[in-house]
Coordinates of N, CA and C in Angstrom, one line a residue:
M210 N -54.7 -17.3 -19.4 CA -53.9 -16.4 -18.5 C -55.2 -15.3 -18.5
K211 N -55.1 -15.0 -17.3 CA -56.0 -13.7 -16.8 C -55.5 -12.6 -16.3
D212 N -55.4 -11.4 -16.7 CA -55.3 -10.3 -16.4 C -56.0 -9.5 -15.2
E213 N -55.7 -9.2 -14.0 CA -56.8 -8.9 -13.3 C -56.7 -7.0 -13.0
G214 N -56.0 -6.4 -13.9 CA -56.3 -4.6 -13.9 C -57.5 -4.3 -14.4
K215 N -57.7 -3.4 -14.0 CA -59.1 -3.1 -14.2 C -59.2 -1.2 -14.9
I216 N -60.1 -1.1 -16.0 CA -60.1 -0.1 -16.9 C -61.1 0.9 -16.2
E217 N -60.2 2.2 -15.8 CA -61.7 3.2 -15.9 C -61.1 4.4 -16.6
L218 N -62.3 4.8 -17.3 CA -62.0 5.7 -18.4 C -62.8 7.0 -17.9
N219 N -62.0 7.9 -18.4 CA -62.7 9.5 -18.1 C -62.3 10.4 -19.1
Y220 N -63.2 9.9 -20.4 CA -62.6 10.6 -21.7 C -63.8 11.7 -21.8
S221 N -63.5 13.1 -22.1 CA -64.0 14.0 -22.0 C -65.4 14.1 -23.5
K222 N -65.9 14.9 -23.5 CA -66.9 15.7 -24.2 C -66.0 16.7 -25.7
T223 N -65.0 17.1 -24.9 CA -64.5 18.0 -26.0 C -63.4 17.7 -27.1
V224 N -63.4 18.3 -28.2 CA -62.2 17.8 -29.2 C -61.5 18.5 -29.2
V225 N -60.3 18.4 -29.5 CA -59.5 20.3 -30.0 C -59.3 20.2 -31.4
D226 N -59.4 18.7 -31.9 CA -59.3 18.8 -33.4 C -59.4 17.3 -33.9
E227 N -59.7 17.2 -35.4 CA -59.7 16.1 -36.2 C -58.8 16.2 -37.7
V228 N -58.4 15.4 -38.0 CA -57.3 15.6 -38.9 C -57.7 14.3 -39.7
D229 N -57.5 14.7 -41.2 CA -57.1 13.6 -42.4 C -55.7 13.2 -42.0
N230 N -54.7 12.5 -41.7 CA -53.6 12.7 -41.5 C -52.8 11.8 -42.6
G231 N -53.5 11.2 -43.4 CA -53.0 10.8 -44.6 C -52.9 8.9 -44.5
H232 N -53.4 8.4 -43.3 CA -53.5 7.4 -42.7 C -55.0 6.9 -42.2
S233 N -55.3 8.0 -41.7 CA -56.4 7.5 -41.2 C -57.4 9.0 -40.6
I234 N -58.4 8.9 -40.1 CA -58.7 9.8 -39.1 C -58.9 10.0 -37.4
Q235 N -58.0 11.0 -37.6 CA -57.5 11.3 -36.3 C -58.1 12.6 -35.5
V236 N -58.5 12.1 -34.0 CA -59.6 13.1 -33.3 C -58.1 13.1 -32.1
D237 N -57.7 14.3 -32.3 CA -57.1 14.6 -30.9 C -57.8 15.4 -29.9
D238 N -58.0 14.4 -28.7 CA -58.9 15.0 -27.5 C -58.4 15.0 -26.2
T239 N -59.1 15.4 -25.5 CA -58.7 15.1 -24.1 C -59.6 14.0 -23.2
G240 N -58.5 13.6 -21.9 CA -59.2 12.6 -20.7 C -58.2 12.1 -20.7
S241 N -58.6 11.0 -20.0 CA -57.6 10.0 -18.7 C -58.0 8.8 -18.8
A242 N -57.0 7.8 -18.4 CA -57.6 6.4 -18.4 C -56.7 6.0 -17.1
V243 N -57.4 5.3 -15.9 CA -56.8 4.7 -15.3 C -57.0 3.4 -15.3
I244 N -55.7 2.5 -16.0 CA -55.6 1.1 -16.1 C -54.7 0.5 -15.0
D245 N -55.2 -0.6 -14.4 CA -54.7 -1.1 -13.3 C -53.6 -0.3 -12.1
G246 N -54.4 0.5 -11.8 CA -53.9 1.9 -10.9 C -53.1 3.1 -11.6
R247 N -52.7 3.0 -12.6 CA -51.9 3.9 -13.5 C -52.1 4.8 -14.7
K248 N -52.4 6.3 -14.6 CA -53.0 7.5 -15.0 C -52.3 7.3 -16.3
F249 N -53.3 7.4 -17.1 CA -52.8 7.8 -18.8 C -53.8 9.1 -19.1
D250 N -52.9 9.9 -19.9 CA -53.8 10.9 -20.5 C -54.1 10.7 -21.8
L251 N -55.4 10.9 -22.4 CA -55.8 10.2 -23.9 C -55.0 11.4 -24.6
V252 N -54.2 10.8 -25.6 CA -53.4 11.9 -26.7 C -54.5 11.8 -27.8
Q253 N -54.9 10.7 -28.2 CA -56.0 10.7 -29.7 C -56.8 9.7 -30.4
F254 N -57.4 9.5 -31.0 CA -57.9 8.5 -30.9 C -58.2 8.5 -32.6
H255 N -57.9 7.3 -32.8 CA -58.0 7.0 -34.9 C -58.9 5.6 -35.3
F256 N -58.8 5.3 -36.4 CA -59.9 4.3 -36.7 C -59.2 3.5 -37.8
H257 N -59.5 2.5 -37.9 CA -58.5 1.3 -39.1 C -60.1 0.5 -39.3
A258 N -59.9 0.4 -40.8 CA -60.6 -0.4 -41.2 C -60.1 -1.6 -42.6
K259 N -60.2 -2.7 -42.2 CA -61.0 -3.7 -41.3 C -59.8 -3.6 -40.0
S260 N -60.8 -4.4 -39.1 CA -59.9 -4.4 -38.0 C -58.3 -5.0 -38.0
E261 N -57.7 -4.3 -37.0 CA -56.1 -4.7 -36.7 C -55.7 -5.7 -35.7
H262 N -56.4 -6.4 -35.2 CA -57.1 -7.3 -34.6 C -57.7 -8.1 -34.7
T263 N -58.0 -10.0 -34.4 CA -59.2 -10.2 -34.7 C -59.1 -11.4 -33.4
V264 N -60.4 -12.0 -33.3 CA -60.9 -12.8 -32.2 C -61.4 -14.0 -32.5
N265 N -60.6 -15.1 -32.5 CA -61.1 -16.5 -33.3 C -60.8 -16.3 -34.8
D266 N -59.9 -15.7 -35.1 CA -59.7 -15.1 -36.8 C -60.6 -14.4 -37.2
K267 N -61.4 -13.7 -36.8 CA -62.6 -12.9 -37.3 C -62.4 -11.3 -37.0
H268 N -62.5 -10.7 -38.2 CA -62.1 -9.5 -38.5 C -63.5 -9.0 -38.1
Y269 N -63.1 -7.4 -37.9 CA -64.2 -6.6 -37.9 C -64.1 -5.3 -38.8
P270 N -65.4 -4.7 -39.6 CA -64.7 -3.9 -39.9 C -64.0 -2.3 -40.0
I271 N -64.4 -2.4 -38.8 CA -63.8 -1.0 -38.5 C -63.0 -1.4 -37.1
E272 N -62.2 -0.8 -36.6 CA -61.4 -0.8 -35.2 C -60.7 0.5 -35.1
V273 N -61.4 1.0 -33.5 CA -60.8 2.5 -33.5 C -59.7 2.0 -32.3
H274 N -58.8 2.8 -32.3 CA -57.7 2.8 -31.2 C -57.7 4.3 -30.2
F275 N -57.8 4.3 -29.2 CA -57.6 5.1 -28.2 C -56.2 5.3 -27.7
V276 N -55.7 5.8 -28.0 CA -53.5 6.1 -27.6 C -53.7 7.0 -26.4
N277 N -53.2 6.4 -25.3 CA -52.7 7.0 -23.9 C -51.7 7.3 -23.6
Q278 N -51.1 8.3 -23.0 CA -49.8 8.4 -22.6 C -49.8 8.2 -21.2
A279 N -48.6 7.9 -20.8 CA -48.2 7.8 -19.4 C -47.5 9.2 -19.0
Q280 N -47.3 9.7 -18.1 CA -46.0 10.8 -17.8 C -45.0 10.4 -18.0
D281 N -44.5 8.9 -17.7 CA -43.4 8.8 -18.1 C -42.9 8.3 -19.4
G282 N -43.9 8.6 -20.4 CA -44.0 8.1 -21.9 C -44.4 6.9 -22.3
R283 N -44.9 6.1 -21.2 CA -45.0 4.5 -21.7 C -46.6 5.0 -22.7
L284 N -46.9 4.0 -23.8 CA -48.3 4.0 -24.1 C -49.3 2.9 -24.0
A285 N -50.4 3.4 -23.8 CA -51.3 2.3 -23.6 C -52.4 2.9 -24.7
V286 N -52.5 1.8 -25.6 CA -53.6 1.7 -26.3 C -54.8 0.6 -26.2
I287 N -56.4 1.4 -26.1 CA -57.8 0.7 -25.7 C -58.1 0.9 -27.3
A288 N -58.0 -0.5 -27.8 CA -58.5 -1.1 -28.9 C -60.2 -1.7 -29.0
V289 N -60.6 -0.9 -29.7 CA -62.7 -1.3 -30.0 C -62.8 -1.6 -31.0
F290 N -63.8 -2.9 -31.2 CA -63.9 -3.2 -32.7 C -65.5 -2.5 -32.8
F291 N -65.5 -2.0 -34.0 CA -66.6 -1.8 -34.4 C -67.6 -3.0 -35.4
K292 N -68.8 -3.2 -35.1 CA -69.8 -3.9 -35.7 C -70.8 -3.6 -36.6
E293 N -71.3 -4.1 -37.3 CA -72.6 -3.7 -38.2 C -73.7 -3.7 -36.8
G294 N -74.4 -2.6 -36.9 CA -75.7 -2.4 -36.1 C -76.2 -1.5 -36.1
K295 N -76.8 -0.3 -34.9 CA -77.4 0.9 -35.0 C -76.5 1.9 -35.0
E296 N -76.8 2.9 -35.6 CA -76.0 3.9 -35.8 C -75.1 4.7 -34.5
N297 N -74.2 4.8 -34.4 CA -73.0 5.4 -32.9 C -73.3 6.7 -33.5
A298 N -73.6 7.9 -32.4 CA -73.6 9.0 -32.9 C -72.3 9.7 -32.5
A299 N -71.5 9.6 -31.3 CA -70.1 9.7 -31.5 C -69.7 9.6 -32.9
F300 N -69.5 8.2 -33.2 CA -68.9 7.9 -34.7 C -69.6 9.3 -36.0
Q301 N -70.8 9.2 -36.0 CA -71.3 9.8 -36.6 C -70.5 11.2 -36.5
T302 N -70.4 12.0 -35.3 CA -69.7 13.3 -35.2 C -68.5 13.4 -36.3
V303 N -67.6 12.1 -35.8 CA -66.4 12.3 -36.3 C -66.7 12.2 -37.7
L304 N -67.9 11.9 -38.3 CA -68.3 11.5 -39.7 C -68.2 12.4 -40.4
D305 N -69.3 13.3 -39.7 CA -69.8 14.5 -40.2 C -68.5 15.7 -40.5
N306 N -67.4 15.5 -39.6 CA -66.2 16.3 -39.8 C -65.1 16.2 -40.6
I307 N -65.3 15.3 -41.4 CA -64.0 14.8 -42.2 C -64.2 15.9 -43.3
K308 N -62.9 16.2 -43.0 CA -62.4 17.2 -44.4 C -61.3 16.4 -45.1
A309 N -61.6 15.8 -46.2 CA -60.3 14.9 -47.1 C -58.9 15.6 -46.8
G310 N -57.7 15.0 -46.4 CA -56.3 15.9 -46.3 C -56.3 17.1 -45.6
E311 N -57.5 17.4 -44.8 CA -57.2 18.7 -43.5 C -57.4 18.4 -42.2
K312 N -57.2 19.7 -41.6 CA -57.7 19.5 -40.3 C -59.0 20.2 -40.1
A313 N -59.7 20.0 -39.0 CA -60.9 20.3 -38.9 C -61.2 20.6 -37.6
D314 N -61.7 21.6 -37.4 CA -62.0 22.5 -36.4 C -63.4 22.1 -35.6
V315 N -63.7 20.6 -34.5 CA -65.1 20.1 -34.4 C -65.7 21.1 -33.0
A316 N -66.9 21.5 -33.8 CA -67.7 22.4 -32.9 C -68.5 21.6 -32.0
D317 N -68.5 20.4 -32.9 CA -69.8 19.5 -32.2 C -69.5 18.5 -30.7
E318 N -69.4 18.0 -29.9 CA -68.9 17.4 -29.0 C -69.0 16.3 -29.5
V319 N -67.8 15.2 -29.2 CA -67.8 14.0 -29.7 C -67.7 13.3 -27.7
N320 N -68.7 12.2 -28.2 CA -68.6 11.8 -26.1 C -68.1 10.4 -26.9
A321 N -66.6 10.2 -26.4 CA -65.9 9.0 -26.9 C -66.2 7.9 -26.1
T322 N -66.6 8.0 -24.9 CA -67.2 6.9 -24.3 C -68.4 6.2 -24.8
Q323 N -68.8 6.6 -25.7 CA -69.9 6.0 -26.9 C -69.2 5.1 -27.5
M324 N -68.0 5.0 -28.1 CA -67.2 4.3 -29.0 C -66.4 3.1 -27.6
I325 N -66.9 3.3 -26.5 CA -66.0 2.2 -25.9 C -67.2 1.1 -25.3
P326 N -67.3 0.0 -25.2 CA -68.8 -1.0 -24.9 C -68.7 -0.8 -23.3
A327 N -70.1 -0.9 -22.9 CA -70.3 -0.8 -21.2 C -69.4 -2.2 -20.2
N328 N -69.3 -3.3 -21.2 CA -68.8 -4.3 -20.5 C -67.2 -3.9 -21.1
K329 N -66.3 -3.9 -20.3 CA -64.7 -3.7 -20.4 C -63.7 -5.3 -20.0
T330 N -64.3 -6.3 -20.5 CA -63.8 -7.2 -21.0 C -62.5 -7.2 -21.9
Y331 N -61.6 -7.5 -21.8 CA -60.4 -7.5 -22.6 C -59.1 -8.1 -22.7
Y332 N -58.6 -8.4 -23.8 CA -57.4 -9.3 -23.7 C -55.9 -7.9 -24.0
H333 N -55.0 -8.5 -23.3 CA -53.8 -7.5 -23.0 C -52.5 -8.1 -23.6
Y334 N -51.7 -7.3 -23.8 CA -50.5 -8.0 -24.7 C -49.7 -6.6 -24.6
I335 N -48.2 -7.1 -25.1 CA -47.4 -5.8 -24.9 C -47.2 -6.1 -26.4
G336 N -46.8 -5.3 -27.1 CA -46.9 -5.3 -28.6 C -46.4 -3.7 -29.4
S337 N -46.7 -3.3 -30.6 CA -45.7 -2.4 -31.2 C -47.1 -1.5 -31.4
L338 N -46.7 -0.4 -32.1 CA -47.9 0.6 -32.8 C -48.0 0.1 -33.8
T339 N -49.3 0.0 -34.3 CA -49.4 -0.4 -35.6 C -49.1 0.3 -36.9
T340 N -48.8 1.8 -36.5 CA -48.3 2.8 -37.5 C -46.8 3.3 -37.5
P341 N -46.0 4.0 -38.6 CA -44.7 4.2 -38.1 C -44.8 5.5 -37.0
P342 N -44.1 5.2 -36.2 CA -42.5 4.6 -36.1 C -42.5 3.0 -35.2
L343 N -44.1 2.7 -35.5 CA -44.3 1.3 -35.0 C -43.5 1.2 -33.8
S344 N -43.4 1.7 -32.3 CA -43.0 1.9 -31.6 C -43.4 0.5 -30.9
E345 N -41.8 0.0 -30.1 CA -42.2 -1.2 -29.5 C -42.7 -1.1 -27.6
N346 N -42.6 -2.1 -27.3 CA -43.4 -2.2 -25.4 C -44.6 -1.1 -25.6
V347 N -45.6 -1.4 -26.4 CA -47.1 -0.6 -26.4 C -47.4 -1.4 -25.3
E348 N -48.4 -1.5 -24.4 CA -49.5 -1.9 -23.7 C -51.0 -2.4 -24.8
W349 N -51.0 -3.4 -25.0 CA -52.7 -3.1 -25.8 C -53.5 -3.7 -25.0
Y350 N -54.8 -3.2 -25.1 CA -56.1 -3.3 -24.4 C -57.2 -3.6 -25.2
V351 N -57.5 -4.9 -26.1 CA -58.3 -5.0 -27.1 C -59.6 -5.5 -26.2
M352 N -60.7 -4.3 -26.1 CA -61.5 -4.7 -25.9 C -62.6 -6.2 -26.5
K353 N -63.2 -6.9 -25.8 CA -63.6 -8.2 -26.3 C -64.9 -7.7 -27.4
N354 N -65.5 -6.9 -26.1 CA -67.4 -6.8 -26.9 C -67.3 -5.5 -27.8
P355 N -67.4 -6.1 -29.1 CA -67.9 -4.3 -30.2 C -69.1 -3.8 -29.3
V356 N -68.7 -2.9 -30.4 CA -69.5 -1.4 -30.4 C -70.2 -1.3 -31.6
E357 N -71.8 -1.1 -31.6 CA -72.5 -0.8 -32.9 C -72.6 0.2 -33.8
V358 N -72.0 0.0 -34.6 CA -72.2 1.4 -35.8 C -73.1 0.9 -36.9
S359 N -73.4 2.0 -37.8 CA -74.6 1.5 -38.8 C -73.7 1.0 -39.8
K360 N -74.6 0.0 -40.9 CA -73.9 0.1 -42.2 C -73.5 1.2 -43.0
A361 N -74.4 2.3 -43.3 CA -74.1 3.4 -43.7 C -72.9 4.4 -42.8
Q362 N -72.6 4.3 -41.9 CA -71.6 4.7 -40.9 C -69.9 4.1 -41.2
I363 N -70.5 2.5 -41.6 CA -69.3 2.0 -42.4 C -68.8 2.2 -43.4
V364 N -69.8 2.3 -44.5 CA -69.7 2.2 -46.0 C -69.0 4.4 -46.0
A365 N -69.3 5.1 -44.9 CA -69.0 6.3 -45.4 C -67.8 6.4 -45.5
F366 N -67.1 5.8 -43.9 CA -65.8 5.6 -43.6 C -65.0 4.8 -44.7
N367 N -65.4 4.0 -45.2 CA -64.6 3.5 -46.4 C -64.5 4.2 -47.4
K368 N -65.1 5.4 -47.6 CA -65.0 6.1 -48.5 C -63.9 6.7 -48.7
Y369 N -63.3 7.0 -47.2 CA -62.1 7.8 -47.0 C -60.7 7.0 -46.7
Y370 N -61.0 5.7 -45.9 CA -60.0 5.0 -45.5 C -60.8 3.5 -45.8
D371 N -60.7 2.3 -46.8 CA -60.7 1.2 -46.6 C -59.4 0.4 -47.0
S372 N -59.4 -0.4 -46.1 CA -57.6 -1.3 -45.5 C -56.4 -0.4 -45.7
N373 N -57.1 0.4 -44.4 CA -56.0 0.9 -44.2 C -55.2 0.5 -42.7
N374 N -55.6 -0.5 -42.6 CA -54.9 -1.8 -41.3 C -53.3 -2.4 -41.7
R375 N -53.2 -2.7 -40.4 CA -51.7 -3.2 -40.8 C -52.1 -4.6 -40.7
K376 N -51.6 -5.8 -41.7 CA -51.9 -7.0 -41.3 C -51.7 -8.0 -39.9
I377 N -52.2 -8.7 -39.7 CA -52.2 -9.4 -38.3 C -50.7 -10.0 -38.6
Q378 N -50.3 -9.4 -37.4 CA -48.9 -9.7 -37.1 C -48.9 -11.4 -36.2
P379 N -47.6 -12.4 -36.3 CA -47.4 -13.4 -35.5 C -47.1 -12.8 -33.9
L380 N -47.6 -13.9 -33.0 CA -47.5 -13.4 -31.6 C -46.2 -13.6 -31.1
N381 N -45.0 -14.3 -32.0 CA -43.4 -14.1 -31.7 C -43.5 -14.4 -30.2
G382 N -44.3 -15.5 -29.6 CA -43.9 -15.8 -28.3 C -45.0 -14.9 -26.7
R383 N -45.1 -13.7 -27.8 CA -46.2 -12.8 -26.5 C -47.1 -13.7 -26.3
T384 N -47.5 -13.3 -24.4 CA -48.7 -13.9 -23.8 C -49.6 -12.6 -23.7
V385 N -50.6 -13.8 -24.6 CA -52.0 -12.6 -24.4 C -53.2 -13.0 -23.0
L386 N -53.0 -11.9 -22.3 CA -54.0 -12.4 -20.8 C -55.6 -11.9 -21.6
E387 N -56.6 -12.5 -20.5 CA -57.8 -12.1 -20.7 C -58.3 -11.1 -19.0
H388 N -58.7 -10.4 -19.3 CA -59.1 -9.8 -18.0 C -60.7 -9.8 -18.3
I389 N -61.5 -10.7 -17.2 CA -63.1 -10.1 -17.5 C -63.8 -9.5 -16.7
E390 N -64.6 -8.8 -16.5 CA -65.4 -8.1 -15.9 C -66.7 -8.4 -15.6

Protein backbone atom coordinates (compact mmCIF):
# COMPACT_ATOMS: atom_id res chain seq x y z
CA MET A 1 0.00 0.00 0.00
CA LYS A 2 1.12 3.56 -0.60
CA ASP A 3 1.23 6.47 1.85
CA GLU A 4 0.71 9.93 0.37
CA GLY A 5 2.18 11.99 3.27
CA LYS A 6 5.11 14.25 2.52
CA ILE A 7 7.85 14.91 5.10
CA GLU A 8 9.40 18.38 5.33
CA LEU A 9 12.24 18.85 7.81
CA ASN A 10 13.56 22.05 9.35
CA TYR A 11 16.15 20.73 11.78
CA SER A 12 18.38 23.49 13.07
CA LYS A 13 22.16 23.43 13.38
CA THR A 14 22.03 24.27 17.09
CA VAL A 15 22.55 21.56 19.66
CA VAL A 16 21.48 22.01 23.26
CA ASP A 17 23.49 19.09 24.64
CA GLU A 18 24.63 15.53 24.06
CA VAL A 19 24.41 12.82 26.67
CA ASP A 20 25.49 9.22 27.04
CA ASN A 21 22.24 8.08 28.69
CA GLY A 22 23.37 4.53 29.38
CA HIS A 23 21.45 3.14 26.42
CA SER A 24 22.65 5.31 23.54
CA ILE A 25 24.17 8.62 22.61
CA GLN A 26 21.31 11.13 22.67
CA VAL A 27 21.45 14.64 21.22
CA ASP A 28 18.85 17.12 22.41
CA ASP A 29 18.19 19.41 19.49
CA THR A 30 15.81 21.98 18.13
CA GLY A 31 13.92 22.00 14.88
CA SER A 32 10.64 20.95 13.41
CA ALA A 33 9.09 18.52 10.98
CA VAL A 34 5.90 18.76 8.97
CA ILE A 35 4.54 15.31 8.25
CA ASP A 36 1.47 15.04 6.04
CA GLY A 37 0.63 18.66 6.92
CA ARG A 38 0.98 18.17 10.71
CA LYS A 39 3.67 20.06 12.69
CA PHE A 40 6.04 18.27 15.07
CA ASP A 41 8.94 19.60 17.14
CA LEU A 42 12.23 17.70 17.18
CA VAL A 43 12.89 16.64 20.78
CA GLN A 44 16.06 14.60 20.38
CA PHE A 45 17.87 12.09 18.25
CA HIS A 46 19.81 8.99 19.23
CA PHE A 47 21.54 6.01 17.65
CA HIS A 48 21.31 2.21 17.69
CA ALA A 49 23.81 -0.39 16.49
CA LYS A 50 22.78 -2.49 14.61
CA SER A 51 19.58 -1.19 13.02
CA GLU A 52 16.24 -1.79 14.74
CA HIS A 53 14.46 -2.12 11.40
CA THR A 54 15.28 -4.23 8.38
CA VAL A 55 14.47 -3.95 4.71
CA ASN A 56 14.16 -7.33 2.99
CA ASP A 57 15.65 -8.88 6.15
CA LYS A 58 18.79 -6.71 5.85
CA HIS A 59 20.18 -4.95 8.93
CA TYR A 60 22.34 -1.84 8.68
CA PRO A 61 25.26 -1.17 11.05
CA ILE A 62 23.63 1.91 12.66
CA GLU A 63 20.18 3.50 12.74
CA VAL A 64 19.43 7.03 13.96
CA HIS A 65 16.02 7.93 15.43
CA PHE A 66 14.79 11.53 15.20
CA VAL A 67 12.10 11.75 17.89
CA ASN A 68 9.48 14.41 17.10
CA GLN A 69 6.48 15.43 19.20
CA ALA A 70 3.26 17.23 18.26
CA GLN A 71 1.55 19.69 20.60
CA ASP A 72 -1.01 17.00 21.49
CA GLY A 73 1.83 14.74 22.67
CA ARG A 74 1.78 12.38 19.68
CA LEU A 75 5.22 11.05 18.74
CA ALA A 76 6.61 10.62 15.24
CA VAL A 77 10.01 8.97 14.87
CA ILE A 78 11.98 9.33 11.66
CA ALA A 79 14.44 6.44 11.38
CA VAL A 80 17.44 6.56 9.06
CA PHE A 81 19.82 3.72 8.27
CA PHE A 82 23.58 4.33 8.15
CA LYS A 83 25.68 2.27 5.75
CA GLU A 84 29.43 2.12 5.28
CA GLY A 85 30.74 4.68 2.80
CA LYS A 86 32.03 8.26 3.04
CA GLU A 87 32.55 10.07 6.34
CA ASN A 88 29.51 12.01 7.56
CA ALA A 89 30.43 15.42 9.05
CA ALA A 90 27.37 15.67 11.31
CA PHE A 91 27.87 12.18 12.75
CA GLN A 92 31.56 12.96 13.27
CA THR A 93 30.65 16.00 15.38
CA VAL A 94 28.44 13.75 17.52
CA LEU A 95 31.26 11.22 17.89
CA ASP A 96 33.81 13.92 18.74
CA ASN A 97 31.65 15.09 21.66
CA ILE A 98 30.89 11.76 23.34
CA LYS A 99 31.76 11.74 27.03
CA ALA A 100 31.09 8.24 28.33
CA GLY A 101 28.35 8.32 30.96
CA GLU A 102 28.23 12.12 30.97
CA LYS A 103 26.44 15.10 29.50
CA ALA A 104 28.41 17.33 27.13
CA ASP A 105 27.68 20.84 25.95
CA VAL A 106 28.38 20.77 22.23
CA ALA A 107 30.07 23.93 20.99
CA ASP A 108 30.19 22.76 17.38
CA GLU A 109 27.03 22.87 15.30
CA VAL A 110 25.52 19.57 14.21
CA ASN A 111 23.69 19.84 10.91
CA ALA A 112 21.16 17.07 11.53
CA THR A 113 19.92 17.27 7.95
CA GLN A 114 23.25 15.71 6.88
CA MET A 115 21.95 12.53 8.52
CA ILE A 116 18.76 12.50 6.40
CA PRO A 117 18.78 11.08 2.85
CA ALA A 118 18.07 13.46 -0.02
CA ASN A 119 15.38 11.11 -1.32
CA LYS A 120 12.71 10.89 1.37
CA THR A 121 11.01 7.68 0.22
CA TYR A 122 9.93 5.96 3.43
CA TYR A 123 8.01 3.12 5.03
CA HIS A 124 5.31 4.06 7.55
CA TYR A 125 3.58 2.14 10.31
CA ILE A 126 2.17 2.67 13.81
CA GLY A 127 4.24 0.96 16.49
CA SER A 128 5.94 1.63 19.80
CA LEU A 129 9.07 3.25 21.12
CA THR A 130 12.00 0.84 21.10
CA THR A 131 13.31 1.96 24.49
CA PRO A 132 11.51 2.25 27.84
CA PRO A 133 8.73 3.15 28.41
CA LEU A 134 7.99 1.38 25.05
CA SER A 135 4.99 3.68 24.53
CA GLU A 136 2.49 2.57 21.87
CA ASN A 137 0.83 4.53 19.04
CA VAL A 138 4.08 5.99 17.80
CA GLU A 139 4.16 7.00 14.13
CA TRP A 140 7.23 5.49 12.48
CA TYR A 141 8.73 6.83 9.26
CA VAL A 142 11.61 4.59 8.21
CA MET A 143 13.64 6.08 5.38
CA LYS A 144 14.23 3.59 2.59
CA ASN A 145 17.55 5.09 1.48
CA PRO A 146 20.51 4.92 3.88
CA VAL A 147 23.02 7.68 4.60
CA GLU A 148 26.73 6.99 4.36
CA VAL A 149 29.11 7.05 7.33
CA SER A 150 32.70 5.82 7.27
CA LYS A 151 33.91 2.47 8.56
CA ALA A 152 35.98 4.38 11.15
CA GLN A 153 32.80 6.13 12.35
CA ILE A 154 30.96 2.81 12.70
CA VAL A 155 33.89 1.38 14.68
CA ALA A 156 34.04 4.51 16.87
CA PHE A 157 30.33 4.33 17.72
CA ASN A 158 30.56 0.61 18.42
CA LYS A 159 33.24 1.30 21.05
CA TYR A 160 30.47 2.92 23.10
CA TYR A 161 27.41 1.02 21.97
CA ASP A 162 27.39 -2.23 20.08
CA SER A 163 24.15 -4.21 20.01
CA ASN A 164 22.05 -1.56 21.77
CA ASN A 165 19.21 -2.34 19.39
CA ARG A 166 15.85 -3.88 20.22
CA LYS A 167 15.34 -7.13 18.38
CA ILE A 168 12.99 -7.08 15.41
CA GLN A 169 9.39 -7.35 16.56
CA PRO A 170 6.61 -9.21 14.73
CA LEU A 171 4.21 -7.04 12.72
CA ASN A 172 1.22 -8.35 14.68
CA GLY A 173 -1.17 -7.38 11.90
CA ARG A 174 0.29 -3.89 11.40
CA THR A 175 0.10 -2.45 7.92
CA VAL A 176 3.32 -1.02 6.51
CA LEU A 177 2.78 1.69 3.90
CA GLU A 178 5.33 3.00 1.42
CA HIS A 179 5.61 6.65 0.42
CA ILE A 180 7.60 7.16 -2.76
CA GLU A 181 9.17 10.56 -3.30
